[in-house]
Amino acid sequence: MTEKIIERVAGRACVVRGSDIDTDRIIPARFLRCVTFDGLGEHAFEDDREQAKGDHPLDDERFEGACILIVGENFGCGSSREHAPQSLMRFGYHAFVGASFAEIFAGNCTALGLPCVTLAEADLSALMDSVEMDPEQEVVVDLASRTVRHRGGSLPAGVRDGTRKALLEGSWNATNVLLEAGQEIEARARDLPYTEGFRSQGP
Amino acid sequence: MTSPRSLFDKVWEAHAVRELPDGQTQLFIGLHLIHEVTSPQAFAMIEEMGLPVRFPGRTFATVDHIIPTDSQLRPLADSLAEEMMVALETNCRKHGIPLFDTASGHQGIVHVIGPELGLTQPATTVACGDSHTSTHGAFGAIAFGIGTSQVRDVLATQCLAMAKPRLRRIEVTGKLGGGVYAKDVILHVIRQLGVKGGVGHAYEYAGPVIEAMTIEERLTVCNMSIEGGARVGYVSPDETTFDYLKGRTYSPEGAAWTRAVDWWRSMATDPGAPFDDRVEFAGADIPPTVTWGINPGQATGVDEPLPALSSVPDDERPGFTEALTFMGFQAGQPIAGTPIDVAFIGSCTNGRISDLREAARVAKTGQVAPGVRTLVVPGSQEVARQAEAEGLDQVFKAAGFDWREPGCSMCLAMNPDKLVGREMCASSSNRNFKGRQGSPTGRTLLMSPAMVAAAALRGEVTDVREIL
Ligand code: SF4
């Protein structure tokens, strides 16, 4: 079984500046009191937005309908909560462009079919300026050619080979890929001395 | 003779099922821990895919994140929290997964109960839908914090798709000074290497200071690896590890114990094993450390000032200024003497019995300062029982501290324990992010539990060495 093939995400973009933006800020913990991810979209960046009193990029009309989020360094650090990319996805973002991404966040994004690509510092800063000045322009995150294109030109983008391949082949639902190992999983388990040999009772 | 290898390489190889088409490794997971917050969606996903739990005996569950620490009577007052509890109970029953709920006598923070039950064992792989899973590395386990889709992967296949990280050895040499704790060691490491310093890396902690540590201290160090960007952090197992595990509920017994210890020894890092890089810190240089900003790397020695603006590299200045503004601090000011409103002792970083003992040692010397709200939250029911048997609860209560039921509590404030407004909190937890402790404008100063107790008594950030 394969998922949707993701070659490129194209559309308008939104810019959230700042480095080390953690997942507590992306989705505050009180919204984790839920048994489904539905309804998380409206709470993305809620506390930051509240404090910015309407002056947050997610509330900026000029960025309305954007499907690409442009961010700084170490985006998504902190808690492993998948609620963070889930809320951004449900808000409408389907790709992320940044200086760097925290590892668990990037992995969670891949598992949802959301590409995270990186740009060189100067390119990123020029892209941010350009999109802020002209939010109407189309930005294209192109995995096939490993570029981010916009009015200002075509920028070489970084993306891990494996992630790129999984998105391009539609094999980003890891469960399906892992299941293909079949009985090799049980065989590996049997080879580990602790799976059977160290057993004790428990309470 | 085979060439020397690290525990990390040996464990990786022993658990590798196969190489995946995308270049990652399919890794078998020996122990999967789940809790109420990141698992319900994962169960829904496997059900939607029509898949069973592949190895139900390798997953264990507890409740920690949302559980209140005053009354834990059911149904919980918060209906959303109650709904999550019911979802976990239903899923565990349906799939045959043991659940350590409040009635079990073993409930507690997932990273506290795994070790104390002997579930976490050396040379295994551990995964949990919580970024502080690195904690379990204290036993020489390779432990990953994962997202909910990966919880689905583990439930359905007992495997994860993982890219092998680079390996960095962090050696802490010499000895720690008095009043300096494991918490200070890891805050110091993060302060020096930065919150992104460990991205793409696993950390092996070693050297005389780490070797001299108890398991509980190693748990504190490994716990915060993720705050330095490293998803995995571990200490190679030694006699301290084996002594700790002997006789625990899930530890091997009899002949199996001997086989286990032999295997664990064989998996330990060999002398001369290769690492991608090494970093060294001198234990004597590590002060009692306090964070002053909005990420765990923004820290200073309790007897040092905050950095001056001129010492901050240009590209870090926006973040530096943002942190100062949020916290209400000036560059170059001292951190000692900062008034606090709340003192929180607990969490998977510092909610174990040794943490409570150290905090109680300080609490014994005085009374909580007027106007300071306190919470002492044991990491598990087992920790609570032990503390009560030693009379620590009485020590805290006599000094004016609030003694609570086990849970995550004000570490992430998903339950009713929250900061209010701009309250300043001395906290033994692991994250000082904006809004982390439940108030969007609330402020957190991370420090060791003894330092939190000292701050509670004096009503301000205090060098615990003045009290001990
Ligand atoms: S104590 Fe804090 S960091 Fe630890 S598991 Fe609970 S919420 Fe996460």
Coordinates of C-alpha atoms in Angstrom, one line a residue, chain A residues 30-184:
Chain A
R30 CA -3.5 22.2 27.3
F31 CA -4.6 21.4 23.7
L32 CA -3.1 17.9 24.0
R33 CA -6.1 16.9 26.1
C34 CA -7.7 15.1 23.2
V35 CA -8.0 11.7 21.8
T36 CA -8.0 12.7 18.1
F37 CA -6.0 15.3 16.2
D38 CA -9.2 16.9 14.8
G39 CA -9.7 20.5 15.7
L40 CA -6.0 21.2 16.5
G41 CA -5.6 23.5 13.5
E42 CA -7.3 26.6 15.0
H43 CA -5.0 26.4 18.1
A44 CA -1.6 26.5 16.2
F45 CA 0.6 29.1 17.9
E46 CA -2.3 30.1 20.1
D47 CA -0.4 31.7 23.0
D48 CA 2.0 33.5 20.7
R49 CA -0.9 34.8 18.7
E50 CA -2.8 35.9 21.8
Q51 CA 0.2 37.8 23.1
A52 CA 0.9 39.4 19.7
K53 CA -2.7 40.7 19.8
G54 CA -3.4 40.0 16.1
D55 CA 0.1 41.0 15.1
H56 CA 1.2 37.3 14.5
P57 CA 2.0 36.1 11.0
L58 CA -0.7 33.4 11.3
D59 CA -3.3 36.2 11.8
D60 CA -1.9 38.4 9.1
E61 CA -4.5 38.6 6.3
R62 CA -1.8 39.0 3.7
F63 CA -0.7 35.4 4.5
E64 CA -4.2 34.0 4.5
G65 CA -4.5 30.7 2.6
A66 CA -0.7 30.1 2.6
C67 CA 0.3 26.5 2.4
I68 CA 4.1 26.8 3.0
L69 CA 5.6 28.0 6.3
I70 CA 9.0 29.6 6.3
V71 CA 10.8 29.4 9.6
G72 CA 14.3 29.9 11.2
E73 CA 16.7 27.6 12.9
N74 CA 15.9 24.5 15.0
F75 CA 12.2 24.8 14.4
G76 CA 10.1 22.3 16.3
C77 CA 12.6 21.6 19.1
G78 CA 11.4 20.3 22.5
S79 CA 8.5 18.0 23.1
S80 CA 8.0 15.1 20.6
R81 CA 4.3 15.8 20.3
E82 CA 3.0 15.1 16.8
H83 CA 0.2 17.5 17.7
A84 CA 2.6 20.2 16.6
P85 CA 2.9 19.2 12.9
Q86 CA -0.8 18.0 13.0
S87 CA -2.0 21.4 14.1
L88 CA 0.1 23.2 11.5
M89 CA -1.1 20.8 8.8
R90 CA -4.7 21.3 9.8
F91 CA -4.1 25.1 9.8
G92 CA -3.2 24.7 6.2
Y93 CA 0.6 24.2 5.9
H94 CA 1.8 21.4 3.8
A95 CA 5.5 22.1 3.6
F96 CA 8.1 23.8 5.7
V97 CA 11.2 25.7 4.6
G98 CA 13.7 26.7 7.3
A99 CA 17.4 27.0 8.3
S100 CA 17.1 23.7 10.3
F101 CA 14.6 21.5 12.0
A102 CA 14.6 19.5 15.2
E103 CA 15.0 15.8 14.5
I104 CA 11.8 14.5 16.0
F105 CA 9.7 17.3 14.5
A106 CA 11.1 16.6 11.0
G107 CA 10.5 12.8 11.5
N108 CA 6.9 13.5 12.5
C109 CA 6.4 15.7 9.5
T110 CA 7.7 13.0 7.1
A111 CA 5.3 10.5 8.7
L112 CA 2.5 12.9 7.7
G113 CA 3.8 13.5 4.2
L114 CA 4.9 17.1 5.0
P115 CA 8.3 17.9 3.5
C116 CA 10.8 20.0 5.6
V117 CA 13.5 21.5 3.5
T118 CA 16.4 23.7 4.5
L119 CA 18.0 26.6 2.7
A120 CA 21.4 28.3 3.1
E121 CA 21.3 31.2 5.5
A122 CA 21.5 34.0 2.8
D123 CA 18.9 32.3 0.6
L124 CA 16.5 31.9 3.5
S125 CA 16.8 35.4 4.6
A126 CA 16.3 36.7 1.1
L127 CA 13.2 34.4 0.7
M128 CA 11.8 35.7 4.0
D129 CA 12.2 39.3 3.0
S130 CA 10.8 38.7 -0.4
V131 CA 7.7 36.8 0.8
E132 CA 7.0 39.4 3.5
M133 CA 7.2 42.2 0.9
D134 CA 5.1 40.3 -1.7
P135 CA 3.0 37.6 0.0
E136 CA 1.0 37.1 -3.2
Q137 CA 3.9 35.4 -5.0
E138 CA 4.0 31.6 -5.5
V139 CA 6.6 29.6 -3.7
V140 CA 7.3 26.1 -4.9
V141 CA 9.0 23.5 -2.7
D142 CA 10.2 21.1 -5.3
L143 CA 11.5 17.8 -4.0
A144 CA 12.1 16.3 -7.4
S145 CA 14.6 19.0 -8.3
R146 CA 15.6 19.8 -4.7
T147 CA 14.9 23.5 -5.1
V148 CA 12.7 26.1 -3.6
R149 CA 11.5 28.5 -6.3
H150 CA 10.0 31.9 -6.0
R151 CA 10.0 35.3 -7.7
G152 CA 13.6 35.8 -6.7
G153 CA 14.9 32.6 -8.4
S154 CA 15.5 29.0 -7.8
L155 CA 17.3 28.1 -4.5
P156 CA 19.1 24.9 -3.9
A157 CA 17.3 23.1 -1.0
G158 CA 18.5 20.5 1.5
V159 CA 16.5 17.4 2.2
R160 CA 17.6 14.1 3.5
D161 CA 17.9 11.5 0.7
G162 CA 15.8 8.9 2.5
T163 CA 13.0 11.4 3.3
R164 CA 13.0 12.7 -0.2
K165 CA 12.8 9.2 -1.6
A166 CA 9.9 8.2 0.7
L167 CA 7.9 11.3 -0.2
L168 CA 8.6 10.9 -3.9
E169 CA 7.7 7.2 -3.9
G170 CA 4.7 7.6 -1.6
S171 CA 6.3 5.3 0.9
W172 CA 6.2 7.7 3.8
N173 CA 3.8 5.7 6.0
A174 CA 6.6 3.9 7.8
T175 CA 4.3 1.2 9.1
N176 CA 3.7 -0.2 5.7
V177 CA 7.4 -0.2 4.9
L178 CA 8.2 -1.9 8.2
L179 CA 5.6 -4.5 7.7
E180 CA 7.3 -5.6 4.5
A181 CA 10.0 -7.2 6.7
G182 CA 7.4 -9.9 7.5
Q183 CA 8.7 -12.7 9.7
E184 CA 12.2 -11.2 9.7

